[in-house]
Coordinates of C-alpha atoms in Angstrom, one line a residue:
X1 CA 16.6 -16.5 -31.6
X2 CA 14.5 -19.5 -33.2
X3 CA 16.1 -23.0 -33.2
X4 CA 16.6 -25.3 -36.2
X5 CA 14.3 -27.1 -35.0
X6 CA 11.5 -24.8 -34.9
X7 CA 12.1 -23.7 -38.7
X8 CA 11.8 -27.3 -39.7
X9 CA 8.9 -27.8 -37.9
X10 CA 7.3 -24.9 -39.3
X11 CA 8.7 -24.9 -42.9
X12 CA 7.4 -28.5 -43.5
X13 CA 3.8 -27.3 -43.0
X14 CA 4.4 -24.4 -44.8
X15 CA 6.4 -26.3 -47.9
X16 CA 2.8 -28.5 -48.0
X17 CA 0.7 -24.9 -48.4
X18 CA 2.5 -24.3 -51.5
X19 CA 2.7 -27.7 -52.9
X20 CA -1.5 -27.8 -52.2
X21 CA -1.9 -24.6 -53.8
X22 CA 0.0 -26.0 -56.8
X23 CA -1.9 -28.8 -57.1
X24 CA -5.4 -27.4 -56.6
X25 CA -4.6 -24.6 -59.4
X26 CA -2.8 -27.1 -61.7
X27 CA -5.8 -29.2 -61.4
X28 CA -8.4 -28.0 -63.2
X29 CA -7.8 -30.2 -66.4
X30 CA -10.3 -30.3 -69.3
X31 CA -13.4 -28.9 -67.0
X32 CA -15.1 -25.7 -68.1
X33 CA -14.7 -23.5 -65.4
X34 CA -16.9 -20.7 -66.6
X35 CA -20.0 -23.1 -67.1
X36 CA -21.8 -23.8 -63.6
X37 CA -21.9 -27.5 -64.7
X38 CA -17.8 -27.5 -64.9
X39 CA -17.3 -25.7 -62.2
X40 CA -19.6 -27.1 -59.5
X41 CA -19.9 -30.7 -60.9
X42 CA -16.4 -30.9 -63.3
X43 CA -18.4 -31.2 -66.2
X44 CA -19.8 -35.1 -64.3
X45 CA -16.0 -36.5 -65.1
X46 CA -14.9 -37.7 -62.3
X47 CA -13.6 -40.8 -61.8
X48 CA -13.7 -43.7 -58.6
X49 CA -10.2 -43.0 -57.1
X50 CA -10.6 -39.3 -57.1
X51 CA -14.3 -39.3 -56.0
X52 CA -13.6 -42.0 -53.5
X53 CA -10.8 -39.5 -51.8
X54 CA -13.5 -36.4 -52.6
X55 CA -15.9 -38.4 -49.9
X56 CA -14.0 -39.4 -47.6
X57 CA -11.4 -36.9 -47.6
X58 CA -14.0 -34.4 -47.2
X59 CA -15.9 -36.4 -44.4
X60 CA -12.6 -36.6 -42.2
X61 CA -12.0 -32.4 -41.0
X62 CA -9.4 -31.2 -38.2
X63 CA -11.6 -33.7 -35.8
X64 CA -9.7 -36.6 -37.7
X65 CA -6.2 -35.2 -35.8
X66 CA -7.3 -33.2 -33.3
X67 CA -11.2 -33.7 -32.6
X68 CA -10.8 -37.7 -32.5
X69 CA -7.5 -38.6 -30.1
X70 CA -8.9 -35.6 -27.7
X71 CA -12.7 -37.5 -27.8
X72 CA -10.9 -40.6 -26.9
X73 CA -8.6 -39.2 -24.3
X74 CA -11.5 -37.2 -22.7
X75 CA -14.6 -39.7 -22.7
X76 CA -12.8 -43.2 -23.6
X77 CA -14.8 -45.9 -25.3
X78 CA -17.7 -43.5 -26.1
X79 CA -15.4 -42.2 -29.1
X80 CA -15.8 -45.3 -31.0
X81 CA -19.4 -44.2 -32.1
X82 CA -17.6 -42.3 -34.7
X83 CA -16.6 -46.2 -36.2
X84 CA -20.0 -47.8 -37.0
X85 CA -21.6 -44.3 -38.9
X86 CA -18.6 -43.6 -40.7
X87 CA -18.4 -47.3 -42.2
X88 CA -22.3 -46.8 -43.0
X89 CA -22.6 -43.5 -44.0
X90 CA -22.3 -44.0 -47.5
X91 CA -24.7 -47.0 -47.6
X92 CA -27.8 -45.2 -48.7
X93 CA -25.7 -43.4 -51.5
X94 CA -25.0 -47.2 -53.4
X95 CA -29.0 -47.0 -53.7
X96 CA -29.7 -43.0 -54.2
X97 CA -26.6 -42.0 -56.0
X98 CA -26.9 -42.9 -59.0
X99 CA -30.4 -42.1 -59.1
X100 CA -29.6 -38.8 -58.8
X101 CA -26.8 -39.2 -61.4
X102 CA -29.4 -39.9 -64.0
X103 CA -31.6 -37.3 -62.9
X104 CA -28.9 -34.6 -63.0
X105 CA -27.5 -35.8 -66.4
X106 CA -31.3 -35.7 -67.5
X107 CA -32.2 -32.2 -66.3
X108 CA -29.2 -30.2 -65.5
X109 CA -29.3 -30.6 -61.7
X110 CA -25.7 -29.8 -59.7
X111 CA -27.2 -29.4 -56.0
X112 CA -29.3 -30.9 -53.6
X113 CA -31.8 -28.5 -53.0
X114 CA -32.6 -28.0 -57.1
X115 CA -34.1 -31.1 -57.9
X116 CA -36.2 -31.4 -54.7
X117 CA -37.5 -28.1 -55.0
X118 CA -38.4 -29.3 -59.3
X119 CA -40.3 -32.0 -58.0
X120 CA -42.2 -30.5 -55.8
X121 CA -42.7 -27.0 -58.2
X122 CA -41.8 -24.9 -55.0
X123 CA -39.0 -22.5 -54.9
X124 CA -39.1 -21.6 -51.2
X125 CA -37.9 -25.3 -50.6
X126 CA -35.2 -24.6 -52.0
X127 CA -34.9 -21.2 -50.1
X128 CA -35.3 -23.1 -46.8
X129 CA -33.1 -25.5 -47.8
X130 CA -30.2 -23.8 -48.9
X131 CA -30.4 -21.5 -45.6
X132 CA -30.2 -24.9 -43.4
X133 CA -27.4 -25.6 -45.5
X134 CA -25.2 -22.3 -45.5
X135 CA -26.2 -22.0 -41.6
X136 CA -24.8 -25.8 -41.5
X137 CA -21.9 -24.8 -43.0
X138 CA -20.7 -22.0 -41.7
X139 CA -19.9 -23.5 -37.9
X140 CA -18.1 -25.7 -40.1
X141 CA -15.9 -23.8 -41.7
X142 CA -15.1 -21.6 -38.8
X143 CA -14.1 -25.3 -36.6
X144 CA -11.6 -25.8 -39.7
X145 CA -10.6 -22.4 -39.2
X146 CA -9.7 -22.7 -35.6
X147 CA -8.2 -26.0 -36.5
X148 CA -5.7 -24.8 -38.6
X149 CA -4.7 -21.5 -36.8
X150 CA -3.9 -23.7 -33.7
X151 CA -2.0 -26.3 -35.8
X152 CA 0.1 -23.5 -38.0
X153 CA 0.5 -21.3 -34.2
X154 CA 1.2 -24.8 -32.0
X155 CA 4.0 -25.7 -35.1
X156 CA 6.0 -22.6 -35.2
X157 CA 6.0 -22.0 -31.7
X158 CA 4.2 -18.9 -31.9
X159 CA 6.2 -17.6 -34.4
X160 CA 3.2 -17.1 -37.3
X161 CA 0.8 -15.0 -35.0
X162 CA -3.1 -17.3 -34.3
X163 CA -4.9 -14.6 -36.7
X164 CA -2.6 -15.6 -39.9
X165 CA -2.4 -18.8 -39.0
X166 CA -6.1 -19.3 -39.3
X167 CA -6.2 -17.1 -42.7
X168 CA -3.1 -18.3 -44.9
X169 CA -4.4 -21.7 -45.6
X170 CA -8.1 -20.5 -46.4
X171 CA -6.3 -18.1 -48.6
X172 CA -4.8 -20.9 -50.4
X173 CA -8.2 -22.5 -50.6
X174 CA -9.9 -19.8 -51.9
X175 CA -7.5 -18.9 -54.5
X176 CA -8.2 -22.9 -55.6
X177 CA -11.9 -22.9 -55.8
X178 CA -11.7 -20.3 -57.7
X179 CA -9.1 -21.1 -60.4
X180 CA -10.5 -24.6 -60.5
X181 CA -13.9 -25.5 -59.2
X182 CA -14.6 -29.0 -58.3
X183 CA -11.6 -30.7 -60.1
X184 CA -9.1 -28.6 -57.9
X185 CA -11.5 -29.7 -55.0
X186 CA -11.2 -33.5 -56.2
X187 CA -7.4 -33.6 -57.0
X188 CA -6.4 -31.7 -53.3
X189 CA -8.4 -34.2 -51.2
X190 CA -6.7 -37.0 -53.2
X191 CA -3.5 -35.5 -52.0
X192 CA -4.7 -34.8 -48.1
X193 CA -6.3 -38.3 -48.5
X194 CA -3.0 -40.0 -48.5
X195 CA -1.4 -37.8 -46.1
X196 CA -4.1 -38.1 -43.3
X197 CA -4.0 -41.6 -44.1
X198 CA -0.1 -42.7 -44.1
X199 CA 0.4 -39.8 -40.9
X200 CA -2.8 -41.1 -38.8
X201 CA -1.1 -44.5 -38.8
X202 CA 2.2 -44.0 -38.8
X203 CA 1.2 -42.0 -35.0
X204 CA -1.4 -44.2 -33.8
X205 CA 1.1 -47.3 -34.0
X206 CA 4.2 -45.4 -32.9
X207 CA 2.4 -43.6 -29.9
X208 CA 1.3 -46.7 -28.1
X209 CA 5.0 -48.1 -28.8
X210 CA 6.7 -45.4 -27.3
X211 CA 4.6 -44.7 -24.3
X212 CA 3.5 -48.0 -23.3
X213 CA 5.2 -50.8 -25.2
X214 CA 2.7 -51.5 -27.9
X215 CA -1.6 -51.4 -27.9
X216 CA -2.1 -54.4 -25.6
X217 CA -0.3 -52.9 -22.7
X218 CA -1.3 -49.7 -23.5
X219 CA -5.4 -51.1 -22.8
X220 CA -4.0 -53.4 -20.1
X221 CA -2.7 -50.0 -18.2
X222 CA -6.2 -48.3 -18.7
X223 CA -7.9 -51.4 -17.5
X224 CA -5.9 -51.6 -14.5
X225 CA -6.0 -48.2 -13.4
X226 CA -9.2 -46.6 -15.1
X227 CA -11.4 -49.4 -16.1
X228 CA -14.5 -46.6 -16.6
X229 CA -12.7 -45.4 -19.6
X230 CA -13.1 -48.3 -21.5
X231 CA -17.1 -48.7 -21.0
X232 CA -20.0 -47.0 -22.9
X233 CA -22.9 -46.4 -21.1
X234 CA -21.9 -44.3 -18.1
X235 CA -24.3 -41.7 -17.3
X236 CA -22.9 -38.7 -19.4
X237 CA -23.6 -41.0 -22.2
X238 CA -26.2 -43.2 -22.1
X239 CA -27.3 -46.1 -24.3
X240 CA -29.9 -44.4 -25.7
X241 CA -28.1 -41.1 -26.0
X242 CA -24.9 -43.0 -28.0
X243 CA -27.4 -45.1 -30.3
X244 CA -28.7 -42.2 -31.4
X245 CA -26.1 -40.3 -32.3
X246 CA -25.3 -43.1 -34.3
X247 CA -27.9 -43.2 -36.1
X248 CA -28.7 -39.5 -36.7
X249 CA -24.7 -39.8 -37.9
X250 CA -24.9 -42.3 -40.3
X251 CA -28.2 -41.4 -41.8
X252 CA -27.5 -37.9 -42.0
X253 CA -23.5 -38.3 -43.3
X254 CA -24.9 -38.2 -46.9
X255 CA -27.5 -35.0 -46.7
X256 CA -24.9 -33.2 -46.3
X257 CA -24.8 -30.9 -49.2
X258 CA -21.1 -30.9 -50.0
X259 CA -21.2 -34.3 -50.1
X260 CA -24.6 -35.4 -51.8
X261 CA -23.7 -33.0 -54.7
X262 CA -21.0 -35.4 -55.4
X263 CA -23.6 -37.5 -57.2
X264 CA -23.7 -35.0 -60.0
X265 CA -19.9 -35.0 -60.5
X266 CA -19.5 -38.8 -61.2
X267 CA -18.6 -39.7 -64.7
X268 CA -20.5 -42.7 -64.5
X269 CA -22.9 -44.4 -62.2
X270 CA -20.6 -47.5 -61.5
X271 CA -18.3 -45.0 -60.0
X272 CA -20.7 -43.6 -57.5
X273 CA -21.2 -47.9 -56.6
X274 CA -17.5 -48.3 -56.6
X275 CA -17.0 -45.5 -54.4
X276 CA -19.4 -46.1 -52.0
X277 CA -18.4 -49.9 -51.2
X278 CA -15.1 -48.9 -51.3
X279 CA -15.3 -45.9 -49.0
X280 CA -15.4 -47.9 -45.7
X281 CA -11.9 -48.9 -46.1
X282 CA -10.9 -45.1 -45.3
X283 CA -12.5 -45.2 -41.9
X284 CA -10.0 -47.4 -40.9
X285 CA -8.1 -44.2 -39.8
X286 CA -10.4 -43.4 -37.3
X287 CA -8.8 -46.6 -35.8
X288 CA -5.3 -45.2 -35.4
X289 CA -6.5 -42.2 -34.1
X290 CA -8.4 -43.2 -31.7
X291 CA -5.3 -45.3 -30.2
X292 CA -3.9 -41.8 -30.2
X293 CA -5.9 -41.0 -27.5
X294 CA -5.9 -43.6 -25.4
X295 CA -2.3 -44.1 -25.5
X296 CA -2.4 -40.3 -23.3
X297 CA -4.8 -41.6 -20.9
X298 CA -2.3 -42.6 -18.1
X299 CA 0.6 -40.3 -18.9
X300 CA -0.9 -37.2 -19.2
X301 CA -1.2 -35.8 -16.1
X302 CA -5.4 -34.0 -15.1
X303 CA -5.4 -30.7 -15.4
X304 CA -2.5 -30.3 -17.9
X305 CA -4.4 -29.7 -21.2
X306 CA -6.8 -26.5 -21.2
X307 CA -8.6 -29.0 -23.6
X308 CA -8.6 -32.6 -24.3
X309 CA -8.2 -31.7 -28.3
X310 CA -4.3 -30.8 -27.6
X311 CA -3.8 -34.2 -26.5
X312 CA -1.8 -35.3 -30.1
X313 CA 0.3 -31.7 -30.0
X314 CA 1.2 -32.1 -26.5
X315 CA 2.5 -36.0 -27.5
X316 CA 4.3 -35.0 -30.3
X317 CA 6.0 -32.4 -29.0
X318 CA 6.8 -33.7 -25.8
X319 CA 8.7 -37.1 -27.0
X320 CA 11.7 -37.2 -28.0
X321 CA 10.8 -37.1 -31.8
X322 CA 13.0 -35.8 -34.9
X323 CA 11.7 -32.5 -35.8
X324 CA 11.1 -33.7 -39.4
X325 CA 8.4 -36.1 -38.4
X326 CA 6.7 -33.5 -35.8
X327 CA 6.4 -31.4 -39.1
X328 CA 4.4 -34.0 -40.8
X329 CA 2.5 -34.4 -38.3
X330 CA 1.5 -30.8 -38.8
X331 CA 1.2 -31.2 -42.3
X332 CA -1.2 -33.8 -41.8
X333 CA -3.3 -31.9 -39.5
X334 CA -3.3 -29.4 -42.2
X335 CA -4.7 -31.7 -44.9
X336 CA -7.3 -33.3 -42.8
X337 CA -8.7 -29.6 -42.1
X338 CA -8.4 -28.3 -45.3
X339 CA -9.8 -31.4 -47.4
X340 CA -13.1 -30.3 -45.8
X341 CA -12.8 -26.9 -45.8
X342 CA -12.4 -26.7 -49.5
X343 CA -15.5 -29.0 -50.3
X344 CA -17.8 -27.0 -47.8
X345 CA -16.7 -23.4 -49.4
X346 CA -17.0 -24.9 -52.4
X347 CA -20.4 -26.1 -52.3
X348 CA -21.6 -23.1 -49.6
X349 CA -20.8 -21.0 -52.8
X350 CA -23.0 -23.1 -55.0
X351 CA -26.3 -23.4 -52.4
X352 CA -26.2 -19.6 -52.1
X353 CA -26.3 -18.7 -56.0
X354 CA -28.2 -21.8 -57.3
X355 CA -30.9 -22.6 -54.8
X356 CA -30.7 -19.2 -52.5
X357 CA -30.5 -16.3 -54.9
X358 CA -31.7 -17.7 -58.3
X359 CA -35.4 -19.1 -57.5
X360 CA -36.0 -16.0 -55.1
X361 CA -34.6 -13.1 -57.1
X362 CA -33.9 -14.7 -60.5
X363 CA -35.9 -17.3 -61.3
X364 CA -35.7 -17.2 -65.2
X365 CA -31.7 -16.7 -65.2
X366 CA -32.0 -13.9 -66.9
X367 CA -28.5 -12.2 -67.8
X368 CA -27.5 -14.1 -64.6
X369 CA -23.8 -15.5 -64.6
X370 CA -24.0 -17.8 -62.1
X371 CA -20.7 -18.6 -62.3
X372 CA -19.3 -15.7 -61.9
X373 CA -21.3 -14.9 -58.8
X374 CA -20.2 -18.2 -57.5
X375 CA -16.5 -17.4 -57.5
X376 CA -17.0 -14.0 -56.2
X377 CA -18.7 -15.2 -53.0
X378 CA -16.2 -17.8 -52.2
X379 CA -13.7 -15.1 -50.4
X380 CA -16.8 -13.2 -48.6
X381 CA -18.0 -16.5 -47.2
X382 CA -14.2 -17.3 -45.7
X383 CA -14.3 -14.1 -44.0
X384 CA -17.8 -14.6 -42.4
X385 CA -16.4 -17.7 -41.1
X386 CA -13.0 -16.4 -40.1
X387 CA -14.6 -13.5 -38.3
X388 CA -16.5 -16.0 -35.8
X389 CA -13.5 -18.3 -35.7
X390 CA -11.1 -15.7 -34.6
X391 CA -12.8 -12.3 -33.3
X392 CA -16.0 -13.7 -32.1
X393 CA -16.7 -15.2 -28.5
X394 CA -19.8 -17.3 -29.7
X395 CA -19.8 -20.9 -28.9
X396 CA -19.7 -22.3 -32.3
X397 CA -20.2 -26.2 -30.8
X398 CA -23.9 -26.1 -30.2
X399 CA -24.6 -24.5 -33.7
X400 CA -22.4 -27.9 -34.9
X401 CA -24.6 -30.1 -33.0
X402 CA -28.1 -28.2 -34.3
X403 CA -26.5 -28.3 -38.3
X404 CA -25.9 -32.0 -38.3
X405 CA -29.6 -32.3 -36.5
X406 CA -31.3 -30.1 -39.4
X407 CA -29.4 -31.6 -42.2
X408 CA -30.7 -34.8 -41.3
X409 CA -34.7 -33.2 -42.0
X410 CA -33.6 -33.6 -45.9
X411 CA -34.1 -37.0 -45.7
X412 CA -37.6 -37.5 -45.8
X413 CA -37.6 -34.9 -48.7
X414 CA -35.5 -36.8 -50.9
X415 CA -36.8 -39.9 -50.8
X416 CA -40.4 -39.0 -51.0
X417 CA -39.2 -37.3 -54.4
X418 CA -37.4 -40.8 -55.3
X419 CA -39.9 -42.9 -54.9
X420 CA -43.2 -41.8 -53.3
X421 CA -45.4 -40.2 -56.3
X422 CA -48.2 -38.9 -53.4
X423 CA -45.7 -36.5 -51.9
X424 CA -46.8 -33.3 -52.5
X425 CA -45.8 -29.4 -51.9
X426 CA -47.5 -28.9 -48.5
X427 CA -46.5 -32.0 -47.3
X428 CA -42.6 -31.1 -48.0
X429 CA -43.0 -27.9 -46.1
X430 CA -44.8 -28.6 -43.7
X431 CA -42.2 -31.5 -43.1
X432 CA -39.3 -29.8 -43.1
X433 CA -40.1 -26.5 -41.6
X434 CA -41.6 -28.3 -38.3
X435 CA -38.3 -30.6 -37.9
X436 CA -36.4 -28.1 -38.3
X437 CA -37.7 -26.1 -35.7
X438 CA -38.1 -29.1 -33.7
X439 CA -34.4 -29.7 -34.0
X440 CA -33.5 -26.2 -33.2
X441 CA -35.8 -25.9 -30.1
X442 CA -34.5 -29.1 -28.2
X443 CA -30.9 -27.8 -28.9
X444 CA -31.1 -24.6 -27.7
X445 CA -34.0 -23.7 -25.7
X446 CA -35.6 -27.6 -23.8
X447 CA -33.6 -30.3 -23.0
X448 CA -33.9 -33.0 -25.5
X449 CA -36.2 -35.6 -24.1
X450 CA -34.9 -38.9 -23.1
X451 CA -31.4 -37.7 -24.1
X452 CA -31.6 -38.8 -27.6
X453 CA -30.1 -36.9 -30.7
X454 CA -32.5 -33.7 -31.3
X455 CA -32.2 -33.9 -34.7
X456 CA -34.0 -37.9 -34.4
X457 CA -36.8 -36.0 -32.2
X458 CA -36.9 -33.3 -35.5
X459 CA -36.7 -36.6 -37.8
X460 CA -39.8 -37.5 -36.7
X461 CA -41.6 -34.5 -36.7
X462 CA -40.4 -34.4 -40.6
X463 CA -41.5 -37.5 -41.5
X464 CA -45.2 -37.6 -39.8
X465 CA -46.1 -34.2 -41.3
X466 CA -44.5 -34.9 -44.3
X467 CA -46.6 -38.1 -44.5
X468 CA -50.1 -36.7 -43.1
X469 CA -50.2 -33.5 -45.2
X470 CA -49.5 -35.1 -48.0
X471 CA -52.0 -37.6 -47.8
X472 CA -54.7 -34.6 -47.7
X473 CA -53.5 -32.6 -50.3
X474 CA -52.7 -33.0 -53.4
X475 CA -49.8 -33.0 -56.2
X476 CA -49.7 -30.6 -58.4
X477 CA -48.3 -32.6 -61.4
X478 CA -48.6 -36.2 -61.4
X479 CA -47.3 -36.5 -65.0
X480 CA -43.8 -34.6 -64.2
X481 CA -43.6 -36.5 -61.1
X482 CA -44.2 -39.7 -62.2
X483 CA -41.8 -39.3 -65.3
X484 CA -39.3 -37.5 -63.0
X485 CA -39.6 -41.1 -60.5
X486 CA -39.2 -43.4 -64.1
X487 CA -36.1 -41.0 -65.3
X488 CA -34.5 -43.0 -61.8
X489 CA -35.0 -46.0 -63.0
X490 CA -31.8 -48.0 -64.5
X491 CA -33.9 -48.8 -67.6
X492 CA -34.1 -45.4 -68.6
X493 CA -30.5 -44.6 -69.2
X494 CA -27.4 -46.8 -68.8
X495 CA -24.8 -46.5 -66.5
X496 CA -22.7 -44.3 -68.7
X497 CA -25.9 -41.7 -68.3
X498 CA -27.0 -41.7 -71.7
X499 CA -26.2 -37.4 -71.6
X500 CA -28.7 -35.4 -72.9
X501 CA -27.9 -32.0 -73.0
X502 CA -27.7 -30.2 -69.7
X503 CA -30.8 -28.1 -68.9
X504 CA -33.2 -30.3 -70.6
X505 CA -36.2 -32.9 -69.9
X506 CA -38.2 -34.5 -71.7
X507 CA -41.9 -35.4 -71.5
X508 CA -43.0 -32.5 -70.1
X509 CA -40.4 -31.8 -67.2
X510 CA -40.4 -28.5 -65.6
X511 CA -36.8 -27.6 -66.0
X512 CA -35.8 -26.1 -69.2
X513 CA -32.3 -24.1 -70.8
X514 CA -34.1 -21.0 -69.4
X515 CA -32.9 -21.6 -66.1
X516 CA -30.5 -24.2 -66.1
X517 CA -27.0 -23.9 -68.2

């Protein structure tokens, strides 16, 4: 027979599904949702407080409750790497963001790939570049998938079964995207936003209380008895190794697609600014939950946990806590996994029919509702990614590592078509197909050499060529580029965005109503 307290643990997580299903379909407000521009950037309304909980919301997955206490736990110290590129990863977003604001207001842009691949008049960039992103995505999804079947399976005691624990919430998200594109994106991760939030501290200041008498005993302990665990540097992480990752994290936080598309969704460029010196304040709950950790370090017996990521589960539910609060706790798992989830189906949808399939097999638009196609891929991408996550004995963490190490190749791209007027076609290709391969090679087949990041190794490869061939060839255009660089410019629109009509440029750009709604 199942207790009382079982159903309240499990109904709480449960009661949230259906309240974030209500919200995300409820949500949609005054956004077209059969135009591509409403549905994949909500018609560029978007205000700070909901884009500031889109960011980091979506930037804080089932790693911010599970992922992070079981990374302190585990390695110790190490974890707080996570701190420094999570305050900074929005830094180069203050500068590009609203650059890209104008230029999507300007010429109809609503992804990443679409107005790198206009500048440089090549539509196999775009090809390439929405493969790196779909293949960066879907080892994402599928860690949110795992996430969520373990924290639905671990709250009911095995009562819902692991295989519809990890589909009923993607269910939920995927009825969302659909009714309501980006707004019922936006308004969910406000909602997970304050849950992850209020839950992450409420745990990472009661743990340390309980089990040790509050955080300076709880560090005095692991001083005293495993001093190691509060060092970085130790030989499974070196300097080198842990600077890097740094970097390569805080560089790369903002090519990530589902995020850099936000630029496009802003409904004016002070609120990208706002949002961006605002968004450190979030990753302040990276704090808490690290404390999470630690405060299991001299408790938890070796040997107890098949995996350091059960460490806040096997707390919870092994203190005397009212079964009310070990629901939320569930609940808030569930909103940090899903506020990514959504965002990354969201815009995995949007790469696949905007920069994959429309320059290779449409590139006119022709009786092509992109729309339409969008929506219809958004359930046939969830079960790609719940067929690895639950059926499939592939090691999804080293594709993780090699996504966030080819991500990172954008870079280069994208700045080059901000502000370097010399970059040219071959030099973009060249660029990023050589990174790229660099990345993948010293991920999977060579040991990276001196222990640093792969995807820093593949940064460099990206930049050089990128640099060197374009240097001896040369661009194509030099009127659309350097009117497409002035478009970026502050001068040449004000911060409202001074809206022209979707899908059009002036003086000569390439881009016309043709093949942009």
């Amino acid at each position: 027979m199942v207790s009382t307290d079982t159903l309240i643990i499990t109904g709480i997580p449960l009661i949230y599904l259906g309240f974030a299903l209500w919200i995300g379909i409820r949500s949609r407000g005054e956004a077209d949702q059969s135009t591509t521009e409403g549905f994949v950037a909500g018609d560029r309304r978007i205000g700070t407080i909901v884009l500031f909980f889109i960011m980091a919301a979506a930037n804080n997955s089932a790693f911010a409750f599970l992922g992070g206490p079981g990374f302190a736990f585990d390695q110790g110290a190490i974890a707080y790497y996570i701190i420094p590129y999570s305050a900074f990863g929005l830094a180069m977003w203050y500068v590009l963001g609203p650059k890209v604001s104008r230029l999507g207001r300007k010429m109809g842009y609503v992804t990443q790939a679409e107005f790198v691949s206009d500048r440089f008049d090549s539509r196999w960039i775009s090809v390439i570049m929405a493969i790196a992103s779909v293949a960066a995505f879907i080892p994402y999804i599928v860690v949110q998938i795992k996430g969520v079947a373990f924290i639905l399976n671990e709250a009911s005691n095995g009562l819902i079964p692991f295989w519809l624990s990890g589909m009923l919430p993607f269910l939920i998200i995927g009825f969302y995207v659909i009714t309501s594109g980006m707004m019922g994106v936006g308004w969910s991760n406000v909602l997970q936003g304050i849950m992850m939030l209020a839950l992450a501290w409420f745990l990472g200041l009661y743990l340390p209380s309980e089990l040790h008498g509050g955080i300076q005993p709880m560090f005095e302990t692991i001083a005293a008895t495993n001093p190691s665990h509060l060092v970085v540097g130790l030989p499974e992480m070196s300097i080198a190794r842990y600077s890097s990752f740094i970097v390569v994290s805080a560089l790369g936080s903002i090519m990530w697609p589902h995020l850099f598309m936000r630029a496009y969704t802003a409904e004016d460029e002070s609120t990208i600014k706002k949002t961006a010196v605002l968004y450190p304040l979030f990753q302040f709950i990276i704090v808490p939950i690290l404390l999470i950790g630690f405060a299991g370090v001299t408790v938890v017996e070796p040997g107890i946990l098949d995996s350091p990521d059960r460490i806040l589960p096997y707390l919870v539910t092994n203190l005397d806590i009212n079964p009310v609060v070990i629901g939320l706790f569930f609940a808030g798992a569930l909103a940090a996994t899903m506020s990514t989830a959504d965002a990354i189906v969201h815009a995995s949808v949007s790469v696949s029919i905007r920069d994959f399939y429309k320059p290779l097999f449409n590139p006119e638009g022709e009786d092509l509702d992109e729309t339409f196609w969008m929506k219809i891929l958004v359930f046939p991408t969830l079960a790609v990614a719940y067929y690895f996550a639950i059926f499939s004995s592939i090691n999804i963490v080293p594709l993780q590592a090699a996504a966030y190490g080819s991500i990172i190749q954008f870079l280069p791209l994208i700045l080059g078509t901000l502000y370097w007027p010399r970059a040219t076609k071959e030099g973009a290709l060249a660029g990023i197909f050589s990174g790229t391969l660099v990345t993948a090679i010293f991920t999977f087949v060579v040991p990276t050499p001196l222990s640093i990041h792969a995807g820093l190794w593949g940064l460099l490869v990206t930049t050089v060529l990128f640099i060197v061939v374009s240097l001896v060839t040369d661009v194509e255009d030099p009127e659309f580029v350097r009117e497409m660089i002035r478009t970026t410019r502050p001068d040449l629109s004000s911060s409202k965005g001074e809206q022209q009509p979707s899908g059009t440029v002036a003086d000569g750009g390439k881009v016309t109503n043709e093949n942009h709604e």
